[in-house]
Coordinates of C-alpha atoms in Angstrom, one line a residue:
M1 CA -11.2 42.6 -16.4
Y2 CA -8.5 40.6 -14.7
V3 CA -7.1 40.2 -11.2
Q4 CA -4.0 42.2 -10.5
G5 CA -1.6 41.0 -7.8
E6 CA 1.6 39.1 -7.0
I7 CA 0.2 35.8 -8.5
S8 CA 0.3 35.9 -12.4
G9 CA -2.2 34.0 -14.6
L10 CA 0.5 31.6 -15.5
M11 CA 1.3 30.9 -11.9
R12 CA -2.4 30.0 -11.3
L13 CA -2.3 27.6 -14.1
Q14 CA 0.8 26.0 -12.8
D15 CA -0.8 25.4 -9.4
K16 CA -1.9 21.8 -9.5
F17 CA -4.2 22.1 -6.5
F18 CA -6.5 24.6 -8.3
N19 CA -5.9 24.3 -12.0
K20 CA -8.9 23.3 -14.1
D21 CA -7.2 23.5 -17.6
T22 CA -9.8 23.9 -20.3
A23 CA -12.7 23.6 -17.8
F24 CA -12.2 27.3 -16.9
T25 CA -15.1 29.3 -18.2
I26 CA -14.5 32.5 -20.2
E27 CA -15.5 34.5 -17.2
E28 CA -13.1 32.7 -14.9
R29 CA -10.3 33.1 -17.3
Q30 CA -10.9 36.8 -17.4
L31 CA -11.2 37.2 -13.6
L32 CA -8.2 35.1 -12.9
G33 CA -5.9 36.7 -15.6
I34 CA -5.5 33.6 -17.7
H35 CA -7.7 34.6 -20.7
G36 CA -5.5 33.8 -23.8
L37 CA -3.3 31.4 -22.0
L38 CA -5.6 28.5 -22.9
P39 CA -7.2 27.5 -26.1
P40 CA -10.7 28.9 -26.5
V41 CA -12.5 25.5 -26.1
V42 CA -14.3 25.1 -22.7
R43 CA -14.9 21.5 -21.6
T44 CA -16.6 20.0 -18.6
M45 CA -14.7 17.8 -16.2
E46 CA -16.3 14.7 -17.6
E47 CA -15.3 15.6 -21.1
Q48 CA -11.8 16.1 -19.8
V49 CA -11.7 12.7 -18.1
E50 CA -12.8 11.0 -21.4
L51 CA -10.2 12.9 -23.4
C52 CA -7.4 11.9 -20.8
L53 CA -8.6 8.2 -20.8
T54 CA -8.4 8.3 -24.7
Q55 CA -4.9 9.7 -24.5
F56 CA -3.9 7.2 -21.8
L57 CA -5.2 4.1 -23.7
N58 CA -3.4 5.2 -26.9
I59 CA 0.0 4.8 -25.1
D60 CA 1.5 1.4 -25.6
E61 CA 4.3 1.1 -23.0
D62 CA 3.5 0.7 -19.3
L63 CA 6.2 3.1 -18.1
S64 CA 5.0 5.7 -20.5
R65 CA 1.4 5.3 -19.0
Y66 CA 2.9 5.8 -15.6
T67 CA 4.7 9.0 -16.6
Y68 CA 1.5 10.3 -18.2
M69 CA -0.4 9.9 -15.0
I70 CA 2.4 11.5 -13.0
R71 CA 2.4 14.5 -15.2
L72 CA -1.3 14.8 -15.1
A73 CA -1.2 14.7 -11.3
A74 CA 1.4 17.4 -11.2
R75 CA -0.6 19.6 -13.6
N76 CA -4.2 19.1 -12.6
E77 CA -4.7 17.1 -9.4
R78 CA -8.4 17.1 -9.3
L79 CA -8.7 15.8 -12.9
F80 CA -6.1 13.1 -12.0
Y81 CA -8.1 11.9 -9.1
K82 CA -11.3 12.1 -11.1
L83 CA -9.9 10.0 -13.8
L84 CA -8.9 7.4 -11.2
A85 CA -12.3 7.5 -9.6
M86 CA -14.1 7.0 -12.9
H87 CA -11.7 4.5 -14.5
G88 CA -9.7 3.0 -11.6
D89 CA -9.8 -0.5 -13.2
K90 CA -7.9 0.7 -16.2
C91 CA -5.6 3.3 -14.5
L92 CA -4.8 2.0 -11.0
P93 CA -2.3 -0.6 -12.2
Y94 CA -0.2 2.1 -13.8
V95 CA 0.1 4.4 -10.7
Y96 CA 0.4 1.4 -8.2
T97 CA 1.3 -2.3 -8.6
P98 CA 2.6 -3.7 -10.8
T99 CA 3.9 -0.7 -12.8
V100 CA 5.3 1.2 -9.8
G101 CA 7.9 -1.5 -9.6
L102 CA 8.9 -0.8 -13.2
A103 CA 9.1 2.9 -12.1
C104 CA 11.5 2.1 -9.4
L105 CA 13.8 0.2 -11.8
H106 CA 13.8 3.2 -14.1
A107 CA 13.7 5.9 -11.4
P108 CA 16.0 8.4 -12.9
Y109 CA 13.9 8.5 -16.1
V110 CA 10.6 9.1 -14.4
F111 CA 11.6 11.6 -11.8
Q112 CA 9.3 14.6 -11.6
L113 CA 9.5 17.7 -9.2
P114 CA 8.5 17.7 -6.5
V115 CA 7.4 14.1 -6.2
V116 CA 8.6 13.3 -2.7
L117 CA 10.6 14.9 0.0
F118 CA 14.1 13.5 0.2
I119 CA 15.8 13.5 3.6
T120 CA 19.4 12.2 3.7
I121 CA 21.4 10.9 6.6
E122 CA 23.7 13.8 6.0
D123 CA 20.8 16.0 7.1
K124 CA 21.1 14.5 10.6
G125 CA 20.7 17.4 13.1
H126 CA 18.6 19.4 10.6
V127 CA 15.7 17.0 9.8
Y128 CA 13.1 19.5 11.0
N129 CA 14.4 22.2 8.8
V130 CA 14.1 19.9 5.8
L131 CA 10.6 19.0 6.7
K132 CA 9.7 22.8 6.7
N133 CA 10.7 23.0 3.0
W134 CA 7.7 20.9 2.0
P135 CA 5.2 23.5 0.6
Q136 CA 2.1 22.2 2.5
A137 CA 2.1 22.8 6.3
D138 CA -1.0 20.8 7.3
V139 CA 0.3 17.3 6.8
R140 CA -1.6 14.6 8.5
A141 CA -0.4 11.3 6.9
I142 CA 3.2 10.4 5.9
C143 CA 4.4 7.4 3.9
V144 CA 8.1 6.9 4.3
T145 CA 10.6 4.4 2.8
D146 CA 14.4 4.0 3.0
G147 CA 14.5 1.8 -0.1
G148 CA 15.8 -1.1 1.9
R149 CA 13.4 -3.7 0.4
I150 CA 11.5 -2.6 -2.7
M151 CA 8.8 -5.1 -3.6
G152 CA 10.6 -8.2 -4.9
F153 CA 13.7 -6.4 -6.2
G154 CA 15.5 -6.0 -2.9
E155 CA 17.5 -2.9 -2.0
L156 CA 17.1 0.0 -4.4
G157 CA 18.1 2.9 -2.1
I158 CA 16.6 6.2 -3.1
H159 CA 15.3 4.8 -6.3
G160 CA 12.5 3.4 -4.2
Y161 CA 10.9 6.8 -4.1
P162 CA 7.9 6.0 -6.4
I163 CA 6.6 3.6 -3.7
P164 CA 5.6 6.3 -1.1
K165 CA 4.4 8.5 -4.0
G166 CA 2.1 5.6 -5.2
K167 CA 0.9 4.9 -1.6
V168 CA -0.2 8.4 -0.9
T169 CA -1.9 8.6 -4.3
L170 CA -4.1 5.7 -3.1
Y171 CA -4.7 7.6 0.2
T172 CA -6.7 10.0 -1.9
A173 CA -7.9 7.9 -4.8
L174 CA -9.3 5.2 -2.7
G175 CA -9.5 6.6 0.9
G176 CA -10.6 10.1 0.2
V177 CA -7.8 11.7 2.1
R178 CA -7.2 15.3 0.9
P179 CA -4.0 15.5 -1.1
H180 CA -2.5 18.4 0.8
Y181 CA -2.7 16.2 4.0
C182 CA -0.4 13.7 2.4
L183 CA 3.5 13.7 2.4
P184 CA 5.6 11.0 0.7
I185 CA 9.2 10.8 2.1
C186 CA 12.3 9.0 1.0
L187 CA 15.0 8.6 3.6
D188 CA 18.4 8.2 2.0
V189 CA 20.6 6.4 4.3
G190 CA 22.9 4.9 1.6
C191 CA 22.6 1.7 -0.3
N192 CA 24.4 -1.6 0.2
N193 CA 23.5 -2.8 -3.3
S194 CA 26.7 -2.0 -5.2
K195 CA 25.1 -2.5 -8.5
V196 CA 22.5 0.1 -7.8
R197 CA 24.8 2.6 -5.9
E198 CA 27.6 2.6 -8.4
D199 CA 25.3 3.2 -11.3
P200 CA 26.2 6.5 -12.9
L201 CA 22.5 7.4 -13.0
Y202 CA 21.9 6.7 -9.3
M203 CA 20.5 9.7 -7.7
G204 CA 21.2 9.1 -4.0
L205 CA 24.2 9.2 -1.6
K206 CA 27.1 7.1 -2.9
R207 CA 27.8 5.4 0.4
K208 CA 26.8 2.2 2.2
R209 CA 24.1 2.1 4.9
P210 CA 25.1 3.1 8.4
S211 CA 25.3 0.8 11.4
P212 CA 22.0 0.0 13.1
A213 CA 22.8 2.5 16.0
E214 CA 23.4 5.3 13.6
Y215 CA 20.4 4.4 11.6
D216 CA 18.2 4.3 14.6
E217 CA 19.5 7.7 15.8
F218 CA 18.6 9.2 12.4
V219 CA 15.1 7.7 12.3
D220 CA 14.5 8.8 15.9
E221 CA 15.3 12.3 14.9
F222 CA 13.0 12.0 11.9
M223 CA 10.1 10.8 14.1
E224 CA 10.6 13.6 16.6
A225 CA 10.8 16.2 13.8
V226 CA 7.5 14.9 12.4
V227 CA 5.8 15.4 15.8
S228 CA 7.4 18.8 16.2
R229 CA 6.4 19.9 12.7
Y230 CA 2.9 18.4 12.2
G231 CA 1.8 17.4 15.7
P232 CA 1.6 14.0 17.6
N233 CA -1.3 12.8 15.7
C234 CA 0.4 12.8 12.3
L235 CA 0.3 9.2 11.0
V236 CA 3.6 7.7 9.7
H237 CA 3.2 4.8 7.4
F238 CA 6.5 2.8 7.0
E239 CA 6.8 1.1 3.7
D240 CA 9.4 -1.3 2.0
I241 CA 11.9 -1.1 4.9
G242 CA 14.4 -3.9 5.2
N243 CA 13.2 -6.8 7.4
A244 CA 15.4 -6.3 10.4
D245 CA 15.0 -2.6 10.5
A246 CA 11.2 -2.8 9.9
F247 CA 10.5 -5.2 12.9
R248 CA 12.8 -3.2 15.2
L249 CA 11.2 0.2 14.3
L250 CA 7.7 -1.2 14.7
T251 CA 8.4 -2.7 18.1
K252 CA 10.1 0.6 19.1
Y253 CA 7.5 3.0 17.9
R254 CA 4.1 1.2 17.7
F255 CA 2.9 2.6 21.1
K256 CA 4.9 5.9 21.2
Y257 CA 3.8 7.3 17.8
T258 CA 0.8 7.1 15.5
M259 CA 2.5 4.7 13.0
F260 CA 2.2 1.3 11.3
N261 CA 4.1 -0.8 8.8
D262 CA 1.9 -1.7 5.8
D263 CA 4.2 -4.6 4.7
I264 CA 3.8 -6.2 8.1
Q265 CA 0.4 -5.1 9.4
G266 CA -1.5 -4.1 6.2
A267 CA -0.6 -7.2 4.4
G268 CA -1.8 -9.3 7.4
A269 CA -5.2 -7.6 7.4
V270 CA -5.9 -8.2 3.7
T271 CA -4.6 -11.7 3.7
L272 CA -6.7 -12.6 6.7
A273 CA -9.7 -11.2 4.8
A274 CA -9.0 -13.4 1.8
I275 CA -8.5 -16.5 4.1
A276 CA -11.9 -15.8 5.7
S277 CA -13.6 -15.8 2.3
A278 CA -11.8 -19.0 1.4
L279 CA -13.2 -20.6 4.6
S280 CA -16.6 -19.5 3.7
I281 CA -16.4 -21.1 0.3
S282 CA -14.9 -24.3 1.6
N283 CA -17.3 -24.2 4.6
T284 CA -14.5 -24.8 7.1
K285 CA -13.2 -23.1 10.3
L286 CA -9.9 -21.4 10.9
Q287 CA -8.9 -23.5 13.8
N288 CA -9.1 -26.6 11.4
H289 CA -6.5 -25.2 9.0
R290 CA -2.6 -25.4 8.9
F291 CA -0.6 -22.6 7.3
L292 CA 2.7 -22.9 5.6
F293 CA 4.5 -19.8 4.5
Q294 CA 7.1 -19.8 1.7
G295 CA 9.0 -16.7 3.0
A296 CA 9.7 -15.5 6.5
G297 CA 10.0 -11.7 6.0
E298 CA 7.7 -8.7 6.9
A299 CA 4.7 -9.9 5.1
A300 CA 4.9 -13.4 6.3
L301 CA 5.3 -12.5 9.9
G302 CA 2.6 -9.8 9.7
I303 CA 0.1 -12.3 8.3
A304 CA 1.3 -15.0 10.8
N305 CA 0.8 -12.7 13.8
L306 CA -2.7 -11.7 12.7
L307 CA -3.6 -15.4 12.2
F308 CA -2.2 -16.1 15.6
V309 CA -4.5 -13.6 17.1
A310 CA -7.5 -14.9 15.1
L311 CA -6.8 -18.5 16.0
K312 CA -6.7 -17.5 19.8
T313 CA -10.1 -15.8 19.4
E314 CA -11.4 -19.2 18.3
G315 CA -10.3 -20.9 21.6
L316 CA -6.8 -22.2 20.8
N317 CA -4.0 -21.5 23.3
D318 CA -0.7 -20.0 22.4
N319 CA 1.0 -23.4 21.7
E320 CA -1.9 -24.8 19.7
A321 CA -2.1 -21.6 17.6
R322 CA 1.7 -21.5 16.9
S323 CA 1.7 -25.2 16.0
R324 CA -0.6 -24.4 13.0
I325 CA 1.7 -21.9 11.5
W326 CA 5.0 -22.9 9.8
L327 CA 7.4 -20.6 8.1
R328 CA 10.1 -21.5 5.5
D329 CA 12.9 -19.1 4.6
S330 CA 15.8 -19.5 2.1
K331 CA 17.5 -21.9 4.5
G332 CA 14.5 -24.2 5.1
L333 CA 11.9 -24.6 7.7
V334 CA 12.3 -22.0 10.5
V335 CA 13.2 -24.2 13.6
Y336 CA 15.1 -23.7 16.7
N337 CA 18.9 -24.6 16.7
R338 CA 19.0 -24.7 12.9
P339 CA 22.6 -25.9 12.0
Q340 CA 24.9 -23.5 10.3
S341 CA 22.2 -20.8 10.0
H342 CA 21.5 -17.9 12.3
L343 CA 17.9 -17.4 13.1
E344 CA 16.8 -13.8 13.2
E345 CA 15.1 -12.7 16.3
Y346 CA 11.9 -11.6 14.6
K347 CA 11.4 -15.2 13.3
M348 CA 11.7 -16.8 16.8
T349 CA 8.0 -16.3 17.6
F350 CA 7.0 -19.1 15.0
A351 CA 10.2 -21.2 15.1
Q352 CA 9.2 -24.9 15.4
N353 CA 10.9 -27.2 17.9
R354 CA 11.7 -30.0 15.5
A355 CA 14.2 -31.4 13.1
P356 CA 15.2 -29.1 10.2
I357 CA 13.5 -29.6 6.8
E358 CA 15.2 -27.9 3.8
K359 CA 13.0 -28.5 0.7
L360 CA 9.5 -26.9 0.4
E361 CA 8.0 -30.2 -1.0
D362 CA 9.3 -32.0 2.0
C363 CA 7.7 -29.4 4.3
V364 CA 4.4 -30.0 2.5
R365 CA 4.7 -33.7 2.9
E366 CA 5.5 -33.4 6.6
F367 CA 3.1 -30.7 7.7
K368 CA 0.3 -31.4 5.2
P369 CA -0.8 -27.7 5.1
T370 CA -4.3 -26.7 4.1
V371 CA -3.1 -23.2 3.2
L372 CA 0.1 -22.3 1.3
I373 CA 1.1 -18.7 1.2
G374 CA 4.0 -17.4 -0.9
V375 CA 5.7 -14.1 0.1
S376 CA 9.3 -14.9 -0.8
A377 CA 9.8 -13.3 -4.1
Q378 CA 11.1 -16.6 -5.4
H379 CA 9.8 -17.1 -8.9
D380 CA 8.2 -20.6 -9.5
A381 CA 8.9 -21.7 -5.9
F382 CA 5.5 -23.5 -6.0
T383 CA 6.6 -26.2 -8.4
R384 CA 4.3 -28.8 -10.0
E385 CA 5.2 -31.3 -7.2
V386 CA 4.4 -28.8 -4.5
L387 CA 1.0 -27.9 -6.1
E388 CA 0.1 -31.6 -6.8
L389 CA 0.9 -32.4 -3.1
M390 CA -1.5 -29.7 -2.0
A391 CA -4.2 -31.1 -4.1
L392 CA -3.4 -34.6 -2.8
Y393 CA -3.9 -33.7 0.8
N394 CA -6.7 -31.3 0.5
K395 CA -10.2 -31.2 -1.0
R396 CA -9.9 -27.3 -1.5
P397 CA -6.3 -26.4 -1.1
I398 CA -5.9 -22.6 -0.5
I399 CA -2.9 -21.2 -2.4
F400 CA -1.7 -17.5 -2.4
A401 CA 1.2 -16.6 -4.6
M402 CA 1.5 -13.1 -3.3
S403 CA 4.9 -11.8 -4.3
N404 CA 5.2 -8.7 -6.5
P405 CA 5.8 -8.0 -9.4
P406 CA 4.5 -11.1 -11.4
S407 CA 8.1 -12.0 -12.4
K408 CA 8.7 -12.8 -8.6
A409 CA 5.4 -14.6 -8.0
E410 CA 5.7 -18.2 -6.6
C411 CA 3.5 -19.5 -9.3
T412 CA 1.0 -18.4 -11.9
A413 CA -2.8 -18.9 -11.5
E414 CA -2.6 -21.2 -14.7
A415 CA 0.0 -23.4 -12.9
A416 CA -2.1 -23.4 -9.7
Y417 CA -5.3 -24.5 -11.4
T418 CA -3.7 -26.9 -13.7
H419 CA -1.6 -28.9 -11.2
T420 CA -4.4 -28.9 -8.6
R421 CA -6.9 -29.9 -11.3
G422 CA -9.0 -26.9 -10.6
K423 CA -9.4 -27.8 -6.9
C424 CA -7.6 -24.8 -5.3
L425 CA -8.7 -21.4 -4.1
F426 CA -6.1 -19.2 -5.6
A427 CA -4.9 -15.6 -5.1
S428 CA -2.0 -13.5 -6.5
G429 CA -0.3 -10.3 -5.4
S430 CA -0.8 -8.6 -8.8
P431 CA -3.7 -7.9 -11.1
S432 CA -4.5 -10.9 -13.3
P433 CA -7.2 -11.5 -15.9
P434 CA -9.8 -14.2 -15.6
L435 CA -8.6 -17.8 -16.4
E436 CA -10.4 -20.4 -18.4
Y437 CA -9.7 -24.0 -17.2
A438 CA -11.6 -27.1 -17.9
G439 CA -14.6 -25.2 -19.2
E440 CA -14.8 -23.0 -16.1
T441 CA -14.0 -19.4 -15.6
Y442 CA -12.0 -18.4 -12.6
H443 CA -11.8 -14.8 -11.4
I444 CA -8.3 -14.3 -9.9
T445 CA -8.2 -12.4 -6.6
Q446 CA -5.5 -9.9 -6.1
V447 CA -4.4 -10.0 -2.5
N448 CA -3.0 -6.5 -2.2
S449 CA -2.8 -4.1 0.8
L450 CA -4.6 -1.4 -1.4
Y451 CA -7.8 -3.0 0.1
G452 CA -6.7 -2.0 3.5
F453 CA -4.3 0.9 4.1
P454 CA -6.3 3.7 2.3
G455 CA -9.2 3.2 4.7
I456 CA -7.0 2.6 7.8
V457 CA -5.2 5.9 7.1
M458 CA -8.4 7.8 6.5
G459 CA -10.1 6.5 9.6
A460 CA -6.9 7.1 11.7
I461 CA -6.5 10.8 10.8
C462 CA -10.3 11.5 10.9
C463 CA -10.4 10.8 14.6
C464 CA -6.7 11.6 15.4
I465 CA -6.0 8.0 16.7
S466 CA -3.2 7.8 19.3
H467 CA -1.8 4.5 18.1
L468 CA -2.9 1.6 15.9
T469 CA -3.4 -1.5 17.9
P470 CA -3.6 -5.0 16.3
A471 CA -7.4 -4.7 16.8
V472 CA -7.4 -1.9 14.2
F473 CA -6.2 -4.4 11.5
I474 CA -8.6 -7.1 12.7
V475 CA -11.4 -4.5 12.3
A476 CA -10.2 -3.7 8.7
S477 CA -9.9 -7.4 7.9
H478 CA -13.5 -8.1 9.0
T479 CA -14.7 -5.2 7.1
I480 CA -13.1 -6.3 3.8
S481 CA -14.4 -9.9 4.1
S482 CA -17.9 -8.7 5.0
L483 CA -18.1 -6.9 1.6
C484 CA -17.7 -10.2 -0.3
T485 CA -21.0 -11.4 -1.7
D486 CA -22.3 -14.9 -2.4
D487 CA -21.9 -14.1 -6.0
D488 CA -18.2 -13.2 -5.4
H489 CA -17.7 -16.6 -3.6
H490 CA -19.6 -18.4 -6.4
Q491 CA -16.9 -17.0 -8.8
C492 CA -14.1 -17.9 -6.3
R493 CA -13.3 -14.3 -5.6
L494 CA -11.7 -14.0 -2.2
L495 CA -11.9 -10.3 -1.9
P496 CA -14.5 -7.8 -3.2
S497 CA -14.0 -6.8 -6.8
L498 CA -11.7 -3.9 -7.5
N499 CA -14.7 -1.6 -8.4
K500 CA -15.7 -1.9 -4.7
V501 CA -12.3 -0.8 -3.4
T502 CA -13.4 2.8 -2.7
L503 CA -16.5 1.5 -0.8
C504 CA -14.2 -0.8 1.1
A505 CA -12.0 2.1 2.2
F506 CA -14.9 4.1 3.3
E507 CA -16.3 1.3 5.4
I508 CA -13.0 0.6 6.9
A509 CA -12.5 4.2 7.8
C510 CA -15.9 4.3 9.5
N511 CA -15.3 1.1 11.4
V512 CA -11.8 2.3 12.5
V513 CA -13.3 5.5 13.8
E514 CA -16.0 3.7 15.6
Y515 CA -13.4 1.3 17.2
A516 CA -11.1 4.2 18.1
Y517 CA -13.9 6.1 20.0
K518 CA -15.1 3.0 21.8
S519 CA -11.6 2.1 22.9
N520 CA -10.6 5.7 24.0
L521 CA -7.9 5.9 21.3
A522 CA -9.5 8.9 19.5
K523 CA -8.0 12.2 20.4
R524 CA -10.4 14.4 18.5
K525 CA -13.4 15.5 20.6
P526 CA -16.3 15.4 20.9
H527 CA -17.4 12.0 19.9
P528 CA -19.3 12.3 16.5
T529 CA -23.1 11.4 16.7
D530 CA -23.1 10.3 13.0
I531 CA -19.8 8.5 12.2
R532 CA -20.5 8.1 8.5
A533 CA -21.4 11.7 8.1
F534 CA -18.3 12.6 10.2
V535 CA -16.0 10.7 7.8
K536 CA -17.8 11.9 4.6
H537 CA -17.3 15.6 5.7
Q538 CA -13.6 15.1 5.8
M539 CA -13.2 13.4 2.4
Y540 CA -11.6 15.1 -0.7
D541 CA -13.9 16.9 -3.0
L542 CA -13.3 15.9 -6.6
N543 CA -15.3 18.6 -8.2
Y544 CA -13.8 21.8 -9.5
E545 CA -16.3 23.9 -7.6
A546 CA -14.2 23.3 -4.4
A547 CA -11.2 24.9 -6.1
I548 CA -13.2 27.9 -7.2
K549 CA -14.4 28.4 -3.7
T550 CA -10.9 28.5 -2.4
W551 CA -9.8 31.0 -5.1
L552 CA -12.8 33.3 -4.4
Q553 CA -12.1 33.2 -0.6
E554 CA -8.5 34.3 -1.5
Y555 CA -9.7 36.9 -3.9
E556 CA -12.1 38.4 -1.3
K557 CA -9.4 38.8 1.2

């Protein structure tokens, strides 16, 4: 017996949302018209996961592991997410940082259909029609990039498409967002990086980026099209947009649409959580610290702005809070009236009214920071001299080398611990193995926005939040730091271990929902009586039974 109809058995096997591969029972194979299209073995989902893990671990090259995972997701979505859920420590680095950066550099070679939705500036006037071509109609969360600033690599244009794909994968893998709610988008507005643009393998438009006015007109149409197609509560997550564009769009849209910029706001939330843990370990208060940033882009300003809010909650006024935050960019310390250097408007909030200082080590000598944060993508910017100065001025210097990938990091964990003689509290932006130094084992914290944005997205779409206020990111930050245990602090972990990241996302989602209802930002009514049950009910079901139920419902129709 088999099911007759317009959908053939082969088409059913090619549907990633419902495919079970060899987990189909013989009865199901006969019912669905796929008997004979699979080898006769019948495996449980758990057996499939272990088989996939064996295949995955037998692959030697990082990029090949990335393509293995992408192909698995395209063939059997539930199995892909089950593998991530059961073995995230082994697999997550190959669908997200740091390997996603490698995928961007080799974008033409890892391209799979359909990975993301590509919308070009030549589609202007017809963006809504392009959105309609995406096969899923009930989209609730979008991650979008224009390739303007991909990790530490700079502008890659359309070859930055693996970034939104990786982000929405974590919406589901960590946050529990149902995959068909997620839409990764790459806006192709051209590319000013001639080396990338003129490469014969470049897949995007062979043109330079438009003027800011034309760019804004295009993005305005995109945002309006999203609302028209998916409704006003569809969340738009901007990622890896160039600095000037990112700040301008955030200022323009933050209260008009349900949107956020993860490089600015998400990075701030996770970094603030790591700083809170460092303060607990050193038994100090935030108001007693001084923060020096190597870098003055999106991540630096996002972290600085949240620090500013947090310092004010401890009783400092605006001037006192700003005086504790110094930024250094490629031209030196960010100060007013810097000679022969234009100061971008988005940096003005934290510009210091003092004489310029060019070198980082001179900034450290002058300011004597207690916290040094690297977000510049300048490899080895934290020199031996800088690190030794931090140890000279501080009993427990806090040093974050957060730039991705590792080749762009301001220093290594080994350099930080060696040149501070083991005194520092250190974190990096990429995964790093434990470090042995002077007979002690140090667990290296990865300060990465994956701790924050999956839970923020899940919470936002659960309650249909109208817009994301700064308090949402403070809520996320407090949630993350609260999950650090005394044992974590004893091992100098500044964030919960990666095996808790799914729990972290769930707790953030629940707390964001609670905050949204208390603040009258939630558009979904009525107010849930049990928020945790409310969030759990909306989470993605990893088990195959959910797919079978959907199939049976379709068959009965």
